[in-house]
Every structure is written in structure tokens, then in C-alpha cells.
mmCIF file of C-alpha atoms in Angstrom:
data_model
loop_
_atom_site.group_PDB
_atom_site.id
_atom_site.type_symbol
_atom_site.label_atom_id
_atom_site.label_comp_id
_atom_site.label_asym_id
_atom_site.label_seq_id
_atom_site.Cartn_x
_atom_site.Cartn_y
_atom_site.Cartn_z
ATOM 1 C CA UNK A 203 105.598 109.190 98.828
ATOM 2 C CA UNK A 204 103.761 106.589 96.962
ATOM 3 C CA UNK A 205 103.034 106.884 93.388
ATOM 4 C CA UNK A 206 99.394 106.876 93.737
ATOM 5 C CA UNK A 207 97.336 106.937 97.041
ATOM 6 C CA UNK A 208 94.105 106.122 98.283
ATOM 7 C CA UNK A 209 92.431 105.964 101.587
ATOM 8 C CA UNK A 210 92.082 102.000 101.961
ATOM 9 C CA UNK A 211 88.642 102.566 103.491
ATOM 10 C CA UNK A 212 87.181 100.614 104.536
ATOM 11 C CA UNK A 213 84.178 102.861 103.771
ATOM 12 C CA UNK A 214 80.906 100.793 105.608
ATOM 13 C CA UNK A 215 77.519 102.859 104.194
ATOM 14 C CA UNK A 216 73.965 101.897 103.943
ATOM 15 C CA UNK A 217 71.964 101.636 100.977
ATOM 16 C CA UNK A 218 70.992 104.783 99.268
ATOM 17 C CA UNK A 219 73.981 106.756 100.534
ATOM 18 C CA UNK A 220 76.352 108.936 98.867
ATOM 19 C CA UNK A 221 79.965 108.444 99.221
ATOM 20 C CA UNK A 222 83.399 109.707 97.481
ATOM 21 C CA UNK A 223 86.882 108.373 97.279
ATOM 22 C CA UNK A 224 89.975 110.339 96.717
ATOM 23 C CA UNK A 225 92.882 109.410 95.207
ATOM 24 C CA UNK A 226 96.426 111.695 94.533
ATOM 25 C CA UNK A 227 99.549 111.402 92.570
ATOM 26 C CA UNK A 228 103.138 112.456 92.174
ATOM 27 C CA UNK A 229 103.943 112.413 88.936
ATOM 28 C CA UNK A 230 102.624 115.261 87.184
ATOM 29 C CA UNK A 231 103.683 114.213 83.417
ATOM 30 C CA UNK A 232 100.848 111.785 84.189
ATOM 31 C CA UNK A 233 98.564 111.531 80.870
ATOM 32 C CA UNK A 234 95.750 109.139 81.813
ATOM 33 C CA UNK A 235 93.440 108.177 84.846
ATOM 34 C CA UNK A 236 91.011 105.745 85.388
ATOM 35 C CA UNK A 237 88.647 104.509 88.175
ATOM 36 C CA UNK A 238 88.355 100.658 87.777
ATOM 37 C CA UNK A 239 86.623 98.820 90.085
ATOM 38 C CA UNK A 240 87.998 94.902 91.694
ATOM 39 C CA UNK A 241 85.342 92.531 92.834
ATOM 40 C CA UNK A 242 86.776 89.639 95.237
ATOM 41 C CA UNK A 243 88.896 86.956 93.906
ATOM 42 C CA UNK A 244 87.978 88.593 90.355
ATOM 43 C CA UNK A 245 90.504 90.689 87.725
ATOM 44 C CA UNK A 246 89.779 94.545 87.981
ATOM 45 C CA UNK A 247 87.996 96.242 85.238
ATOM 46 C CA UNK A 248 87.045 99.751 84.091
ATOM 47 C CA UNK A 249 84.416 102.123 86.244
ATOM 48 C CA UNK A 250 85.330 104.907 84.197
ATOM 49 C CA UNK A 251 88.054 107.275 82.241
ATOM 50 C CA UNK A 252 88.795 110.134 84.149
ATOM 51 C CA UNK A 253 88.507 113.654 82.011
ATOM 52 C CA UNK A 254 90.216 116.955 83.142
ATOM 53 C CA UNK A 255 86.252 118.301 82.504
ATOM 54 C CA UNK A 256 84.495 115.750 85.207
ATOM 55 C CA UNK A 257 82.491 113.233 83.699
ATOM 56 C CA UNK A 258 79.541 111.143 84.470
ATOM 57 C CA UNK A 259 77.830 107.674 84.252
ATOM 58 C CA UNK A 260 74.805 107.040 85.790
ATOM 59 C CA UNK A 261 75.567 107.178 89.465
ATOM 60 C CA UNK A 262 79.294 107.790 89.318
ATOM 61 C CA UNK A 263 80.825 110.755 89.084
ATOM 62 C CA UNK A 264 84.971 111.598 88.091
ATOM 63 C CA UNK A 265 86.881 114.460 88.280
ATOM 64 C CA UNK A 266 90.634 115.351 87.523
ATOM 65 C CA UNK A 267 92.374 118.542 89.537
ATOM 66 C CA UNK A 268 95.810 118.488 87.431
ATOM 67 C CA UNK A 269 96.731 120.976 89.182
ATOM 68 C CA UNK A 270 96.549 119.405 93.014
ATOM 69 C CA UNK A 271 97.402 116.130 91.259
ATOM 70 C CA UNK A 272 93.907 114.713 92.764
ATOM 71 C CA UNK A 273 91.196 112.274 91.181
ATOM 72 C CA UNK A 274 87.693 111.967 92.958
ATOM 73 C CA UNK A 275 85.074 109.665 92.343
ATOM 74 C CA UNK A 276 81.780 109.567 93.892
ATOM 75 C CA UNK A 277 78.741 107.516 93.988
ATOM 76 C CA UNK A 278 75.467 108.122 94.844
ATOM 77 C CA UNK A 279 72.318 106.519 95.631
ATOM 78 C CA UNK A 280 74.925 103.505 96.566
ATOM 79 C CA UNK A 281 73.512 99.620 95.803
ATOM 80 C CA UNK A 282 74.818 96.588 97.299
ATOM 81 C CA UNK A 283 76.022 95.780 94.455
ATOM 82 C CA UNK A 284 78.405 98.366 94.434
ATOM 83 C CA UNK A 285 80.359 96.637 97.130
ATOM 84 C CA UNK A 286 83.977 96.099 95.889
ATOM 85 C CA UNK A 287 87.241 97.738 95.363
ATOM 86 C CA UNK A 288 87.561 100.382 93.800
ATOM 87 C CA UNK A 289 91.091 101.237 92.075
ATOM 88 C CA UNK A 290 92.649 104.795 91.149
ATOM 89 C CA UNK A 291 94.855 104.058 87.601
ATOM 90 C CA UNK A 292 97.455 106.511 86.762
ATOM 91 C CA UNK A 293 99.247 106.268 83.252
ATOM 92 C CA UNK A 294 102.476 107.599 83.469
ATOM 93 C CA UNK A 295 104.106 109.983 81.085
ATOM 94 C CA UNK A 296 106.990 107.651 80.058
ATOM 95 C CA UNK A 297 105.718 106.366 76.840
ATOM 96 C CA UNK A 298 102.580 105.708 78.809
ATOM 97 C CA UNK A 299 103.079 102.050 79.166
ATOM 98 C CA UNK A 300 103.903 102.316 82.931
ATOM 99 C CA UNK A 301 100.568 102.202 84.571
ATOM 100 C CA UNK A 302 100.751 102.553 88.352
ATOM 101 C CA UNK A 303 97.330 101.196 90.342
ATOM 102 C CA UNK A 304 96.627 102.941 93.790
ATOM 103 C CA UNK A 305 96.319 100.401 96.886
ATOM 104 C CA UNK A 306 92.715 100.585 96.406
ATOM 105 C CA UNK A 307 89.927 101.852 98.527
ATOM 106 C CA UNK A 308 87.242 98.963 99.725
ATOM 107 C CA UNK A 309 83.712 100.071 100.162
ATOM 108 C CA UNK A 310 80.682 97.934 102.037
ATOM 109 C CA UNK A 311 76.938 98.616 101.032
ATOM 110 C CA UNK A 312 74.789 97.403 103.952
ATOM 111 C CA UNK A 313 71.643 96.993 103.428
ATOM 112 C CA UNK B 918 84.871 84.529 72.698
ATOM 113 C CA UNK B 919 86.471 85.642 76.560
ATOM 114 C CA UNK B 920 88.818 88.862 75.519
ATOM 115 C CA UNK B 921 92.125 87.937 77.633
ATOM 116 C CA UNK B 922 92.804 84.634 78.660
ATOM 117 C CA UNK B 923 95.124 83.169 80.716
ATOM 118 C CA UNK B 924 95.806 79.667 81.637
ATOM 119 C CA UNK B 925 95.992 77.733 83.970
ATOM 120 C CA UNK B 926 93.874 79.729 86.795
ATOM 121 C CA UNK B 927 95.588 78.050 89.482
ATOM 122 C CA UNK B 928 98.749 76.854 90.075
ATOM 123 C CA UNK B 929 100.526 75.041 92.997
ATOM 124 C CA UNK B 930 103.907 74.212 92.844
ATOM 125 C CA UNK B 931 106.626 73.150 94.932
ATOM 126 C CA UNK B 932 109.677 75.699 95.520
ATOM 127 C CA UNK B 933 112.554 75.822 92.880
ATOM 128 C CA UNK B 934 110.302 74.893 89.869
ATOM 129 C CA UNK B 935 110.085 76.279 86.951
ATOM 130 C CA UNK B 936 106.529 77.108 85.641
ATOM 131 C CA UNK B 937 104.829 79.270 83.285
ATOM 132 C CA UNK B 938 101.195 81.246 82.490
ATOM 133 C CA UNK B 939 100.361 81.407 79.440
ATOM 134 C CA UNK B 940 98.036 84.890 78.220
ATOM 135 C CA UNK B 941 96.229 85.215 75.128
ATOM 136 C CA UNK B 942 94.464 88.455 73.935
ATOM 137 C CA UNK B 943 91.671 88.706 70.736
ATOM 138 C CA UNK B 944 91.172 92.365 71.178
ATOM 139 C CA UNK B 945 93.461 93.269 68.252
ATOM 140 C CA UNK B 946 95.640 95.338 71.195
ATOM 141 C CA UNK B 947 99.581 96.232 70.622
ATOM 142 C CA UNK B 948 100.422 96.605 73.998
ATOM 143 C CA UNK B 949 99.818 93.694 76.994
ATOM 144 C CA UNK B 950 100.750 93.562 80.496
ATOM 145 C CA UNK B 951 101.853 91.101 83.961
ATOM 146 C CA UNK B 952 100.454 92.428 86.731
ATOM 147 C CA UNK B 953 101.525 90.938 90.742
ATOM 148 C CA UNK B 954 98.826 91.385 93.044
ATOM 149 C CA UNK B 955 99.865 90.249 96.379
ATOM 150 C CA UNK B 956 98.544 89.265 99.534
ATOM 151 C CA UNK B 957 97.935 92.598 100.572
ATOM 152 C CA UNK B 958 96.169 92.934 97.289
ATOM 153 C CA UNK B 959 98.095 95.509 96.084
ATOM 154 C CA UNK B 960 98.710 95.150 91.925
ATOM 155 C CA UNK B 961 101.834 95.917 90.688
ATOM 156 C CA UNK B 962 103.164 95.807 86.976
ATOM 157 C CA UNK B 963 106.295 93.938 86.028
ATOM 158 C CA UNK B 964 106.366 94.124 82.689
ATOM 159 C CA UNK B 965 104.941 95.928 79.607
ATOM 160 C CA UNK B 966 105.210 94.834 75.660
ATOM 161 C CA UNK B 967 104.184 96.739 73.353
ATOM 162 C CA UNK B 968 104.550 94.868 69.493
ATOM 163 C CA UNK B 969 106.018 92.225 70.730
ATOM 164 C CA UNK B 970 108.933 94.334 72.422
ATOM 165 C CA UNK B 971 109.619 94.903 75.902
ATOM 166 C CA UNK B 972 108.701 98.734 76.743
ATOM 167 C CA UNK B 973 108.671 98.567 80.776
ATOM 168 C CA UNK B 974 110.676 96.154 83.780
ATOM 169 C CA UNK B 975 109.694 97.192 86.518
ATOM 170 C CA UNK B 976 112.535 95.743 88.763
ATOM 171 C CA UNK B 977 111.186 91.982 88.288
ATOM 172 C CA UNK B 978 113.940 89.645 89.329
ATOM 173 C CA UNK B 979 115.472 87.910 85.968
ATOM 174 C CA UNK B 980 113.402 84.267 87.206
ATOM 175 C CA UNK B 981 110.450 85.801 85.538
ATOM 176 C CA UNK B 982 111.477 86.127 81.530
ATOM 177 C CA UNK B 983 108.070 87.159 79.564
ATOM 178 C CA UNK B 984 108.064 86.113 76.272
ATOM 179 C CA UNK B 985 105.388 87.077 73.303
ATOM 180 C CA UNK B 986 105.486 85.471 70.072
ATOM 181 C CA UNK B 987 103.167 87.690 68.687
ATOM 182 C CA UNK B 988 100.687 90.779 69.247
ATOM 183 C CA UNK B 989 98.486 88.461 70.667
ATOM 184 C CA UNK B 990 100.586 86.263 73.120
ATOM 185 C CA UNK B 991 102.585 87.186 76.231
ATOM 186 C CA UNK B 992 103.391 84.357 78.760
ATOM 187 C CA UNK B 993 105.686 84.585 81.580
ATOM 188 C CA UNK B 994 108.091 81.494 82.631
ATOM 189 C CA UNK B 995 109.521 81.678 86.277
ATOM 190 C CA UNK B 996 112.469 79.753 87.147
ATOM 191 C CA UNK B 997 112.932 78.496 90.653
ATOM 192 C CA UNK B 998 110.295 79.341 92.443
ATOM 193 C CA UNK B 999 110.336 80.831 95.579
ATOM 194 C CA UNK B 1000 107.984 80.992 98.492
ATOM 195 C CA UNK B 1001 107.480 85.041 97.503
ATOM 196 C CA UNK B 1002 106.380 84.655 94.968
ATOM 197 C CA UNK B 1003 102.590 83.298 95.744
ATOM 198 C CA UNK B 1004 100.458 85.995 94.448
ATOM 199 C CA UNK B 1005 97.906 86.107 91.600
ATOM 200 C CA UNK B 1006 99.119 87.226 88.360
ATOM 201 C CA UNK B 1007 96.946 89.051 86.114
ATOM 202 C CA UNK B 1008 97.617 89.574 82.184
ATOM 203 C CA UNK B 1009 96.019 92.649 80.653
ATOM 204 C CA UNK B 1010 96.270 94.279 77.395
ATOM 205 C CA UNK B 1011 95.668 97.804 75.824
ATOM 206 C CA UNK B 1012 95.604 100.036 72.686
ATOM 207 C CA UNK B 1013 98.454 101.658 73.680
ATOM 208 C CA UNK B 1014 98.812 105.150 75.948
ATOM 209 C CA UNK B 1015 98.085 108.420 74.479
ATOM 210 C CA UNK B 1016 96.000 106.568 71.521
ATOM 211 C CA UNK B 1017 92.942 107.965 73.290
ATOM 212 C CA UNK B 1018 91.288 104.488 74.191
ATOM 213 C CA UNK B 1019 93.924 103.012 76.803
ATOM 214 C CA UNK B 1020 91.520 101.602 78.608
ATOM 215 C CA UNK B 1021 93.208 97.614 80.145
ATOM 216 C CA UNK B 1022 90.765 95.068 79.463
ATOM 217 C CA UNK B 1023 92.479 91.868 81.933
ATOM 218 C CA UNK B 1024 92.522 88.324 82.158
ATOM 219 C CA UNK B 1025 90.849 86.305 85.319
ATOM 220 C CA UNK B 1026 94.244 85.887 86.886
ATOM 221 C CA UNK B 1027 96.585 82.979 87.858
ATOM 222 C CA UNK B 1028 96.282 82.134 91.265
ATOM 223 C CA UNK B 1029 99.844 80.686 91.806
ATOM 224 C CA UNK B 1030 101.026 78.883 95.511
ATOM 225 C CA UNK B 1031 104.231 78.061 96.140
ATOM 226 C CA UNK B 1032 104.846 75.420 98.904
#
């Protein structure tokens, strides 16, 4: 079992639609998650911390199940600009200097 | 004023050189990073520093040997080259893990090619 896994998508949606992306993980010492978010042929950078409470930013949405070991994120009222990659980001629990990156899961915003 | 830095952005290389990528960081972080994202685009870490020391290998053959002179550096050298390893290399760096503000902030990537 990987260490972190996503559905690769791709996820094809039209403007204005909502969609989610799940993401699990084995390790439950895990201490941090993060959605970032990987635009082609660019260097990936933070969406959002994930919080064991949910959180939200605008049209993005995180939450944490520690218990089933599962991160969400969704997205709403999509944009074509929110076409990308989008990365789950697990710290591990060993010193927390081991972070593991899921395969990613690519979404397309048509318009 | 670019927060991590790495040069050169591309490289192309014959196999069984010896090259290296440098990474720079002004972000006042302790802890930085070499990432391996492949063709498949999948990122991997190799290696993690935090204070100048080596925290995390992650199985990286001993060609690669990171080095950091300081908080603020951490190249990688690779000896002899090999076709595998084409990928793009990112550098990232961190407060470090538990501090509460984790967050990677990472460079634009070195696109290496081996021929």
C-alpha cells in the first residue's frame, strides 16, 4: 500500500461545478497535511493546511478524518483557473522531516 | 527577492558526468529539501537537512551527495550520470515539522536531461 493515495483523476468538469478529491494514508503517527496545488511545468505550492476541525478558504474546503486516515478537499463554484494538480502532503511522524506527496489528482475546468 | 532559488533551470548533460544544482533559500528556514519528480510526475524526497545536518535519505543512490554550507544553502552534486536519472529536481525549504508553520515554500525546479 502506498504511503499516500489519490485518485489520479483525471477529473474533466465545467465551469461552475463542484468537485472533491480524496486522498488516504498509512501512517497514522502522521502530524501534518496539506493540499498544495502543481501547475504544469511549475514547482507545487500550498492550497491549504489541513486541520483535524475542517477549514476553509474561499472556495476550497479541507477536512482531516484521523481516524479513517482520509483528507478531502473540495472546490466549488470551479474556475478555469483552477485547472492543475492538485497534491495531498503528508508529514510523517519521524521527526517530521519526511514529507511524503500523494501521486496527485489532475483536474480540467472546461469552459 | 524570489524565496528559493535554484540554479541552473535546465540542465543537459551527457551520461557519466558529474554535475550539480545549486539551491538558495532567504526565508530564514532551518530545514530544506531535494525533491525527484519524474516522468510520471510523481515527487519524491531524497533528502532532508535540517541546520545544516542531514535528518532524512530516502534510499538515494550515494552519486547524489547534498551538501549545505549553511542554513541557507543546500546543493546536490551527482556523479556519473545516468540515463535515470532525467527528472526535474525541486529544492524546498521549511520551518521545521511540528513548529506549527511547516508549510514548504519550493524552488522553480531543475529540469535535468541526461543523453
Amino acid at each position: 500500500r502506498k504511503e499516500v493515495e489519490q485518485d489520479p483523476g483525471p477529473f474533466n468538469v465545467p465551469e461552475g461545478a463542484t468537485v472533491a478529491f480524496n486522498c488516504t494514508y498509512s501512517n497514522s503517527a502522521s502530524q501534518s497535511f496539506f493540499w498544495y496545488r502543481q501547475d504544469c511545468r511549475k514547482e507545487p505550492k500550498l492550497l491549504m493546511s489541513v486541520y483535524s476541525s475542517g477549514n476553509e478558504d474561499g472556495r476550497f474546503t479541507a477536512q482531516l478524518n484521523r481516524a479513517s486516515q482520509y483528507i478531502s478537499l473540495l472546490i466549488r463554484d470551479s474556475k478555469l483557473s483552477d485547472s492543475a494538480t492538485y497534491l495531498c502532503v503528508v508529514n510523517m511522524g519521524t521527526g517530521g522531516f519526511k514529507t511524503i506527496f500523494g501521486a496527485g489528482t489532475r483536474l480540467f475546468v472546461k469552459a | 527577492d524570489t524565496a528559493v532559488s535554484q540554479t541552473p533551470k535546465y540542465l543537459v548533460t551527457q551520461m557519466g558526468n558529474d554535475k550539480s544544482i545549486k539551491c538558495e533559500q532567504n526565508l530564514g528556514h532551518d530545514t530544506m529539501y531535494w525533491y525527484k519528480q519524474d516522468s510520471k510526475k510523481f515527487l519524491k524526497i531524497m533528502f532532508s537537512y535540517n541546520n545544516k545536518e542531514l535528518i532524512i535519505n530516502e534510499t538515494v543512490p550515494n552519486r547524489f551527495s547534498p551538501k549545505s554550507p549553511d542554513k541557507a544553502h543546500l546543493n546536490l552534486h551527482i556523479n556519473s550520470l545516468e540515463l535515470g536519472d532525467s527528472a526535474v529536481y525541486f529544492c524546498a525549504s521549511s520551518h521545521p515539522s511540528g513548529s506549527g508553520t511547516d508549510t514548504q515554500y519550493f524552488g522553480p525546479g531543475t529540469r535535468l536531461t541526461v543523453l
